[in-house]
PDB file of C-alpha atoms in Angstrom:
ATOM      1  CA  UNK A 276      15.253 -21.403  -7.466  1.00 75.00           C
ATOM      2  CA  UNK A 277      17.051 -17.737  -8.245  1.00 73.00           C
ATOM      3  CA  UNK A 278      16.532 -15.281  -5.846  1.00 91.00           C
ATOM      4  CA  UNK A 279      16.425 -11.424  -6.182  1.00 95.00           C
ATOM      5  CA  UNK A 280      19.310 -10.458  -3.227  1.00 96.00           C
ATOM      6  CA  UNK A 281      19.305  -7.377  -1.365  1.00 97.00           C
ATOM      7  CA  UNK A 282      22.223  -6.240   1.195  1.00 95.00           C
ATOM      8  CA  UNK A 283      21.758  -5.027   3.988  1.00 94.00           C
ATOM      9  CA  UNK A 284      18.996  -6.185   5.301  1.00 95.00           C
ATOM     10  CA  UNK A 285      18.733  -3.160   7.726  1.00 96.00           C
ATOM     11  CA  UNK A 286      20.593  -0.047   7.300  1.00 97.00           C
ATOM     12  CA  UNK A 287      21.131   3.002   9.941  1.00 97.00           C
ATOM     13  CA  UNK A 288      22.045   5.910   8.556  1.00 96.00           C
ATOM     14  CA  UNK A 289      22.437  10.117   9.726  1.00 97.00           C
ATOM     15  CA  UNK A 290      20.252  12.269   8.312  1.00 97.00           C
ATOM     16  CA  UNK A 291      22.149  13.965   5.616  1.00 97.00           C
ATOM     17  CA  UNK A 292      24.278  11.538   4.574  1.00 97.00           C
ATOM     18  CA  UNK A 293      24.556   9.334   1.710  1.00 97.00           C
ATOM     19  CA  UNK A 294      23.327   5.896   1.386  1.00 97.00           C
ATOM     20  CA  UNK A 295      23.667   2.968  -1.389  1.00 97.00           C
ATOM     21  CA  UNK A 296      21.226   0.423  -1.490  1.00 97.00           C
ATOM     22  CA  UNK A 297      22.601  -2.635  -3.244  1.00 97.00           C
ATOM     23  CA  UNK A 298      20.550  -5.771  -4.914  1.00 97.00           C
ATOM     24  CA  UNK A 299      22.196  -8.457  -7.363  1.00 96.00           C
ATOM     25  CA  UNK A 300      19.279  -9.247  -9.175  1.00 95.00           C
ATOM     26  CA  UNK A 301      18.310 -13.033 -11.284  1.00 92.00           C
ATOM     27  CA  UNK A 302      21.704 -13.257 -13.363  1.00 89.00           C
ATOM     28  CA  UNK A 303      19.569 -13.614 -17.003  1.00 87.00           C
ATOM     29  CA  UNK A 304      16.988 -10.975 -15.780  1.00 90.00           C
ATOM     30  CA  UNK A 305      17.406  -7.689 -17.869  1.00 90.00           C
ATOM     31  CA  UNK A 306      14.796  -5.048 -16.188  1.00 92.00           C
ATOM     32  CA  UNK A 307      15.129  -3.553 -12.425  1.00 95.00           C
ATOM     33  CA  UNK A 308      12.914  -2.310 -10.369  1.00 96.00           C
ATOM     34  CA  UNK A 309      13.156   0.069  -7.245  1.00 98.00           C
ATOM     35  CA  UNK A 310      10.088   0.321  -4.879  1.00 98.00           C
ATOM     36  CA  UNK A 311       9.593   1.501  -1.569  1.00 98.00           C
ATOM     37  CA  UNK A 312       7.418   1.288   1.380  1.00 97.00           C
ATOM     38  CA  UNK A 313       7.284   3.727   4.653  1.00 97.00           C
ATOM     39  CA  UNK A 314       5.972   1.608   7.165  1.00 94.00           C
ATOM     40  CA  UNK A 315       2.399   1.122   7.368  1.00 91.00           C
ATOM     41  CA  UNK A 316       1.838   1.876   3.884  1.00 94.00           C
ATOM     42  CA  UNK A 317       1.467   0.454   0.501  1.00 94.00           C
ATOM     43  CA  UNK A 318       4.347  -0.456  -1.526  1.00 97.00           C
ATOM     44  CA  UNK A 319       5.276   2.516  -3.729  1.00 97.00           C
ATOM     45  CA  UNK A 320       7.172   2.147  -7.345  1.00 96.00           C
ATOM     46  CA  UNK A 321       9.975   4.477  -7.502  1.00 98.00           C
ATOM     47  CA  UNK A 322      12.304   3.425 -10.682  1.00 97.00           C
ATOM     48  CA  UNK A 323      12.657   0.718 -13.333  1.00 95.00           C
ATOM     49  CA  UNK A 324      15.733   0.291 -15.314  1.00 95.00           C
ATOM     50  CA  UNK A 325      16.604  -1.111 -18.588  1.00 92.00           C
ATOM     51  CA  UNK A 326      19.779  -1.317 -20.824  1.00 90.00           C
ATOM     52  CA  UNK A 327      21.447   0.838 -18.682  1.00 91.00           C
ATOM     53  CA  UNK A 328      18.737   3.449 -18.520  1.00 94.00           C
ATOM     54  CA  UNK A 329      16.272   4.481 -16.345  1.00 96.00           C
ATOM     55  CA  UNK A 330      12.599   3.704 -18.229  1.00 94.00           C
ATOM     56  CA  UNK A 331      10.309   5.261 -15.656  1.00 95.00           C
ATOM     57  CA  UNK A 332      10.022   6.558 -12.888  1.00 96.00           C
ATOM     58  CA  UNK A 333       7.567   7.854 -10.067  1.00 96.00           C
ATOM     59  CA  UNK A 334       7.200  11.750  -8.847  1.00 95.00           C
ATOM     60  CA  UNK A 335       9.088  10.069  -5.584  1.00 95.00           C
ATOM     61  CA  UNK A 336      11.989   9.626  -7.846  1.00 97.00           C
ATOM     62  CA  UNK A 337      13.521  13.197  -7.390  1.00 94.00           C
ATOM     63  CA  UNK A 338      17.436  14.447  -8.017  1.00 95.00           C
ATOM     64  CA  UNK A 339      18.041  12.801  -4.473  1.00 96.00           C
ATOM     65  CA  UNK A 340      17.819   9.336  -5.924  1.00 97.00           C
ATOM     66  CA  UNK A 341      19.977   8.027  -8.365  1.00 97.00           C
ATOM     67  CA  UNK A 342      20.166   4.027  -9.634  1.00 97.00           C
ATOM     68  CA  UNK A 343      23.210   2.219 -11.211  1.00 95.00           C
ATOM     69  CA  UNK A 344      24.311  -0.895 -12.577  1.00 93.00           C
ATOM     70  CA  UNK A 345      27.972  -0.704 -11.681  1.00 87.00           C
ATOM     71  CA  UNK A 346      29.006  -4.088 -13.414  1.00 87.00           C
ATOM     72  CA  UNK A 347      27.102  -7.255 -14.437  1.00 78.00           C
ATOM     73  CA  UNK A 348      25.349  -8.008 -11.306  1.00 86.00           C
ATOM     74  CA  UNK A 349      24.610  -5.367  -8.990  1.00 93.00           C
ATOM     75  CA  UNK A 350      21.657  -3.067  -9.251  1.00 96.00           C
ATOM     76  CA  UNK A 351      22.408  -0.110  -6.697  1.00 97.00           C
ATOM     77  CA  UNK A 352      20.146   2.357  -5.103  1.00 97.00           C
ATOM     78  CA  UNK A 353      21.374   5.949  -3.865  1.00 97.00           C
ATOM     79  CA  UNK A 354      20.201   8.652  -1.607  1.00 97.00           C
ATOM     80  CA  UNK A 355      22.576  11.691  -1.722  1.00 95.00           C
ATOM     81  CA  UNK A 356      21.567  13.231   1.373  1.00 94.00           C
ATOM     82  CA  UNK A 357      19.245  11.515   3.157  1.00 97.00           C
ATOM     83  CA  UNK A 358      16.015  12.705   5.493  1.00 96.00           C
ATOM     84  CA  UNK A 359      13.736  11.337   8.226  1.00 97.00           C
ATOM     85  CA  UNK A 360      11.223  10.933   5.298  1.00 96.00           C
ATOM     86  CA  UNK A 361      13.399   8.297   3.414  1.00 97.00           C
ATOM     87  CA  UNK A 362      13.377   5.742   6.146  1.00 98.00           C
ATOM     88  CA  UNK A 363      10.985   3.103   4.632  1.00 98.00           C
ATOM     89  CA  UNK A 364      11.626  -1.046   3.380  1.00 97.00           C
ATOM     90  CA  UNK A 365      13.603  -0.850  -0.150  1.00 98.00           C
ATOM     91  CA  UNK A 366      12.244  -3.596  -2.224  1.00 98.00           C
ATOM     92  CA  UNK A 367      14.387  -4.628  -5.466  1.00 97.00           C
ATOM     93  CA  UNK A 368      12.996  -6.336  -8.220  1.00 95.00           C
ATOM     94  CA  UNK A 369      13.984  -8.127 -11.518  1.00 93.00           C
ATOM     95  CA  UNK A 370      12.468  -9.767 -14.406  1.00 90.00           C
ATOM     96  CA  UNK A 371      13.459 -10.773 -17.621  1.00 85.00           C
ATOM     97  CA  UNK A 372      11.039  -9.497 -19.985  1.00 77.00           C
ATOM     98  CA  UNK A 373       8.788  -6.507 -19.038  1.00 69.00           C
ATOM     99  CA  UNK A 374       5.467  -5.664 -19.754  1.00 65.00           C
ATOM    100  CA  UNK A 375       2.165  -6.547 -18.526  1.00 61.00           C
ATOM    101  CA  UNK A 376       1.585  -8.554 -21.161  1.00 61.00           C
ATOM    102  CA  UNK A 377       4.630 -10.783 -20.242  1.00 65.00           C
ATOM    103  CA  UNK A 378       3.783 -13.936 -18.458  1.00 66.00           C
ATOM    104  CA  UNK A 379       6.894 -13.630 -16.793  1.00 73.00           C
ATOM    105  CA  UNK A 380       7.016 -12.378 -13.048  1.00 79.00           C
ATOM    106  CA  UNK A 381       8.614  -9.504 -11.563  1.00 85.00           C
ATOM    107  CA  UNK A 382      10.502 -11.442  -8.305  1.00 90.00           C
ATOM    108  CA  UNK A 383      11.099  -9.281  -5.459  1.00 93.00           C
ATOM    109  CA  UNK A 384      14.285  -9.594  -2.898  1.00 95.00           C
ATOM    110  CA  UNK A 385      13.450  -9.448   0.940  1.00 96.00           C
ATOM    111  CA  UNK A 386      13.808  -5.339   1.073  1.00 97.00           C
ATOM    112  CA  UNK A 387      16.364  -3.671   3.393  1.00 97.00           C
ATOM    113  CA  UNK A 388      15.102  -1.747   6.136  1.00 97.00           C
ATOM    114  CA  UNK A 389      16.575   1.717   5.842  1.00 98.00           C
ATOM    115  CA  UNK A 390      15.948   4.094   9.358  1.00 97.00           C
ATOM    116  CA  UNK A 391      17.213   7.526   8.943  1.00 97.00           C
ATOM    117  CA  UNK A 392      18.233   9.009  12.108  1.00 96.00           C
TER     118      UNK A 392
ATOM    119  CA  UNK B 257      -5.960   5.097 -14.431  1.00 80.00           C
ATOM    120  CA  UNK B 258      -4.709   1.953 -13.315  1.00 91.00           C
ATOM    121  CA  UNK B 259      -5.277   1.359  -9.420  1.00 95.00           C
ATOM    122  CA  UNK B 260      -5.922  -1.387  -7.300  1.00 97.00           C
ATOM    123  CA  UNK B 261      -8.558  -0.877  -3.857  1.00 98.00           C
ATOM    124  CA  UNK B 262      -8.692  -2.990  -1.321  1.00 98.00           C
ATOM    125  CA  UNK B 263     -11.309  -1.349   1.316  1.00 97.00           C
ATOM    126  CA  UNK B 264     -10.845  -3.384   4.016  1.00 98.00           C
ATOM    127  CA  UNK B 265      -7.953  -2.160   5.917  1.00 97.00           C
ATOM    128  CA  UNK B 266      -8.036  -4.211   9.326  1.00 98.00           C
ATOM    129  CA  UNK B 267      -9.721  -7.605   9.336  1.00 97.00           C
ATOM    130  CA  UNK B 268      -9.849  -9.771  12.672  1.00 97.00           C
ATOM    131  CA  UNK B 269     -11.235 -13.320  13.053  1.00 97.00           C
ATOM    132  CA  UNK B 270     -10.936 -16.174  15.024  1.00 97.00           C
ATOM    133  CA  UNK B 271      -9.107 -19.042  14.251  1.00 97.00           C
ATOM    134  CA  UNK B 272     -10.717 -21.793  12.163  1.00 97.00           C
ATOM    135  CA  UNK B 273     -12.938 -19.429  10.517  1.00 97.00           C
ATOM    136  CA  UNK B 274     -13.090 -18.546   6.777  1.00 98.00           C
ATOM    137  CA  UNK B 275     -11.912 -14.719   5.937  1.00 98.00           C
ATOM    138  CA  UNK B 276     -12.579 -13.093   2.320  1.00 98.00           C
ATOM    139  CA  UNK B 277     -10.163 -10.429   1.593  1.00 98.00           C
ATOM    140  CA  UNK B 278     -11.713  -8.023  -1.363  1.00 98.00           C
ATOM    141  CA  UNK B 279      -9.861  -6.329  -4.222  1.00 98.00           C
ATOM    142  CA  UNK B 280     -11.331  -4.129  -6.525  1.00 98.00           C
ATOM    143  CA  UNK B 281      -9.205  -3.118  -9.517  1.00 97.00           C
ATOM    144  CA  UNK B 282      -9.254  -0.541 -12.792  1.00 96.00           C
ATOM    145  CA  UNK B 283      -7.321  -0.946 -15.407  1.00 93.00           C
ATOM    146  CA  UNK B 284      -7.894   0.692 -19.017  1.00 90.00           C
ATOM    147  CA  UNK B 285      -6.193  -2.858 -20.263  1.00 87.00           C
ATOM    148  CA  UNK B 286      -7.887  -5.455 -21.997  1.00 86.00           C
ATOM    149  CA  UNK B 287      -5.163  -8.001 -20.778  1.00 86.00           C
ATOM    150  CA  UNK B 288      -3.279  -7.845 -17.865  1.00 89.00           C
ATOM    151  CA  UNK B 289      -1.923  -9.616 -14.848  1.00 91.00           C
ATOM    152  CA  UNK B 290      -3.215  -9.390 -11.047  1.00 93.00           C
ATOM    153  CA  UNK B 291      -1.343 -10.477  -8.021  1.00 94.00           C
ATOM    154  CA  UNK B 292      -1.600 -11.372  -4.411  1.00 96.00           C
ATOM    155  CA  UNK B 293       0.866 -10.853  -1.963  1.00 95.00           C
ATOM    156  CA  UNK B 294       1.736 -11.476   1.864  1.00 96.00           C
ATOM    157  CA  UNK B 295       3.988  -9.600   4.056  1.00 96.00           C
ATOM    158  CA  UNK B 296       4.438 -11.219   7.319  1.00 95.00           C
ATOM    159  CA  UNK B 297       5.646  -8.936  10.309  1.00 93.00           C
ATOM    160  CA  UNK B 298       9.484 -10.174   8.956  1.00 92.00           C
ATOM    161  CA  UNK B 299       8.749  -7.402   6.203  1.00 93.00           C
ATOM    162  CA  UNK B 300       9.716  -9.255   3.022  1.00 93.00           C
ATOM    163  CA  UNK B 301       6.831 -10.211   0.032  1.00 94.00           C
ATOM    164  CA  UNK B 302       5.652 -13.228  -0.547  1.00 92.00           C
ATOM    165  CA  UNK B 303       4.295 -14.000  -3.829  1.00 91.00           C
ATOM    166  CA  UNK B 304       0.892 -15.867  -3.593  1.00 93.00           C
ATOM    167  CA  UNK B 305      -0.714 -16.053  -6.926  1.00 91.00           C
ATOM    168  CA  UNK B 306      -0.438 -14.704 -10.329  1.00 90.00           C
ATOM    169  CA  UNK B 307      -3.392 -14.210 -13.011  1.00 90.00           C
ATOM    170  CA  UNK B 308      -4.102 -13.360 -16.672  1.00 89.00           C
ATOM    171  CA  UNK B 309      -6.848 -11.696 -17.505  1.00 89.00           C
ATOM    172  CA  UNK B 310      -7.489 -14.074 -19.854  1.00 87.00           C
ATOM    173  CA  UNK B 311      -8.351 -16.786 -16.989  1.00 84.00           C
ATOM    174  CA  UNK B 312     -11.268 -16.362 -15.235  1.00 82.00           C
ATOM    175  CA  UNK B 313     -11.382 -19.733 -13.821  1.00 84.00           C
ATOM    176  CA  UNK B 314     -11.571 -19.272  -9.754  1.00 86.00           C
ATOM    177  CA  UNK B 315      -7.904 -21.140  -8.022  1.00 87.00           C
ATOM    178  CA  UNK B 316      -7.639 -23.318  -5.414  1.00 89.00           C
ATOM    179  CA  UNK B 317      -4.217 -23.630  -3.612  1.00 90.00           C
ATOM    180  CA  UNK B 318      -4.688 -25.597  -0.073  1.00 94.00           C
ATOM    181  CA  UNK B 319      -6.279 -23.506   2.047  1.00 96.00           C
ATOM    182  CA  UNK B 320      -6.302 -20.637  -0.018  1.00 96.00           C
ATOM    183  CA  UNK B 321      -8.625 -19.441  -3.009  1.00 95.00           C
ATOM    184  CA  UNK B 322      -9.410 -16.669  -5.033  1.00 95.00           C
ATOM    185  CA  UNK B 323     -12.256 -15.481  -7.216  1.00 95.00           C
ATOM    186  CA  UNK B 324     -11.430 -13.826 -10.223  1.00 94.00           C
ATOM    187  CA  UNK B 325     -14.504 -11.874 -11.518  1.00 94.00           C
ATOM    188  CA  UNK B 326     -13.889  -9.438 -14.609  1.00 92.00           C
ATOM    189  CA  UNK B 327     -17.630  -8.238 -15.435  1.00 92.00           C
ATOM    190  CA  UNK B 328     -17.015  -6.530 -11.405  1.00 95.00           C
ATOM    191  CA  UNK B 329     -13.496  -5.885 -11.839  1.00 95.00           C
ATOM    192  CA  UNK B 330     -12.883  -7.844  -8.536  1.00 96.00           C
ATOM    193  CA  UNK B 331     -10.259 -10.371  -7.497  1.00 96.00           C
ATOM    194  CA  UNK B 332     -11.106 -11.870  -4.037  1.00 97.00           C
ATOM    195  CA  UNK B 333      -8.975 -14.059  -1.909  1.00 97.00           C
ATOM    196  CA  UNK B 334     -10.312 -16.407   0.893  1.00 97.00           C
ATOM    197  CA  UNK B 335      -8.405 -18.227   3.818  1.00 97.00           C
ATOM    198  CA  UNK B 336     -10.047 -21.179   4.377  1.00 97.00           C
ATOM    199  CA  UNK B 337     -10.354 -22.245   8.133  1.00 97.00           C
ATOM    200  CA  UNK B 338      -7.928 -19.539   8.943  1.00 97.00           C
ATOM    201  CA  UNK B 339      -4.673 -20.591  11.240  1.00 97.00           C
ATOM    202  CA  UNK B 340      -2.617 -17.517  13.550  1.00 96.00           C
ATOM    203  CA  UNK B 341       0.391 -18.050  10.879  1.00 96.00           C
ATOM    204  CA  UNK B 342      -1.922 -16.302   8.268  1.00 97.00           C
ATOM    205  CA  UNK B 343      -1.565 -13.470  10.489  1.00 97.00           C
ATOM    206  CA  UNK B 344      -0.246 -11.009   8.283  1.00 97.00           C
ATOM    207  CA  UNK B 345      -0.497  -7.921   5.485  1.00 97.00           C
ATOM    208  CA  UNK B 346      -2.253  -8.740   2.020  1.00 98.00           C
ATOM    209  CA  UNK B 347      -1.300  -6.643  -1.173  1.00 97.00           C
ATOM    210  CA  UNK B 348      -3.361  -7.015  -4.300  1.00 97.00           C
ATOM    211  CA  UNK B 349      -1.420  -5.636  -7.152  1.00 96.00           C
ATOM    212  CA  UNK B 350      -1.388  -5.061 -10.879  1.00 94.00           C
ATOM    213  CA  UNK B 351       0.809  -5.379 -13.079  1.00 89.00           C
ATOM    214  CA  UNK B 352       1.349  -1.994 -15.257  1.00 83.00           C
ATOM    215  CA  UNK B 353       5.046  -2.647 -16.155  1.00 84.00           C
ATOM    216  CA  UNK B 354       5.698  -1.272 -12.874  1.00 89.00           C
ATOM    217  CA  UNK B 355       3.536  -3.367  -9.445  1.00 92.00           C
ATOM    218  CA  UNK B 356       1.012  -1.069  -8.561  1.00 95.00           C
ATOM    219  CA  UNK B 357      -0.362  -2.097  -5.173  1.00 97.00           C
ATOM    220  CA  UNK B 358      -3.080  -1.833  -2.983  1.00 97.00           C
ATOM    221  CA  UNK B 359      -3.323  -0.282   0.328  1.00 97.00           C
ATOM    222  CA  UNK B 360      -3.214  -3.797   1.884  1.00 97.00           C
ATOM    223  CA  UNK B 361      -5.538  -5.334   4.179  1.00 98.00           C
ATOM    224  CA  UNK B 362      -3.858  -6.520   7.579  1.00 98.00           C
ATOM    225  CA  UNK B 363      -5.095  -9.819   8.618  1.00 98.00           C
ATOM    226  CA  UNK B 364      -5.284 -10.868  12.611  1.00 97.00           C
ATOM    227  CA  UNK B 365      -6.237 -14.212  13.381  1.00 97.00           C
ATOM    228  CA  UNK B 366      -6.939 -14.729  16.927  1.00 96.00           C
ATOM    229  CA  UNK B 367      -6.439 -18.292  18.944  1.00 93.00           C
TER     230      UNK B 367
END
């Protein structure tokens, strides 16, 4: 079965510097999805993205973050300038129609760990 | 608003025994989707179940089973005689375009 993929799995990082997240989502999926979850917490929506837009996102979602699709497979994640705060699992997800009145799934990668030091 | 509460945030039990994990949702939808989810200590999410709104008939996977009750907005899950791999986090979500989640429940089951 596809799989949502998400590399790295763990990523170390300075505070202050810049960090790209990277997922190749389902190859005939057409929405994206960036959540988050700081450990011990719930899992947080940050961004969705369709057509090469972003379609929502969450009051987390500030001019720190910025999401890309740099070609035809990759959906990318970026932190400008990174704080403690940000460390947290990055979950990517894709699906090919959106809506909650889809019956198709949003499927989620593993995450990456990101630890901000 | 759309939000999903699960109240129970720790739940321990011994093996073998039955565990009901509660979710309480509000949605101003008239259809919609609801989820489980585990997250073993590994981290990633693993998709349990998936239900319309339209289905209220109660689903039986193996061990597993949840209750689906609109008239109390509620979506229960139980573990049937519980094993230590079901140690783990539970999310119940709903789908709003975006997953919204609940705080989780975390699940110990003791030898």
């Amino acid at each position: 079965e596809p799989e949502v993929t998400q590399t790295p799995s763990h990523q170390v990082t300075q505070m202050g510097q810049e960090v790209i997240l990277r997922c190749v989502p389902i190859s005939n999926h057409l929405y994206f999805y960036w959540y988050r979850q700081i450990l011990g917490q719930k899992v947080e929506f940050l961004v969705s993205f369709y057509n090469n837009e972003i379609s929502e996102k969450s009051e987390i979602f500030d001019d720190q973050f910025s999401v890309e699709r740099p070609d035809g497979s990759n959906f990318t994640l970026k932190i400008r300038s990174t704080k403690l705060e940000d460390s947290a699992m990055y979950f990517c997800a894709s699906t090919m129609i959106m809506g909650r009145w889809s019956n198709q799934p949003q499927h989620f990668g593993d995450g990456t760990r990101l630890s901000i030091l | 608003a759309q939000k999903v509460t699960q109240a129970q945030t720790e739940i321990s039990v011994v093996e073998k025994e039955d565990v009901t994990l509660d979710c309480v949702y509000e949605t101003r939808d008239t259809t919609y989707y609801l989820f489980w989810y585990k997250q073993p200590p590994s981290g990633e999410l693993v998709f349990l179940i998936r239900r319309n709104s339209f289905d209220e008939q109660n689903e039986i996977s193996g061990r597993y089973s949840w209750n689906f009750q609109k008239s109390t907005s509620s979506f229960n899950f139980t573990i049937t005689a519980s094993q230590v791999v079901d140690s783990a986090v539970y999310f119940c979500a709903l789908d709003d375009d975006k997953i919204i989640f609940g705080k989780g429940t975390r699940l110990h089951i003791l030898p």
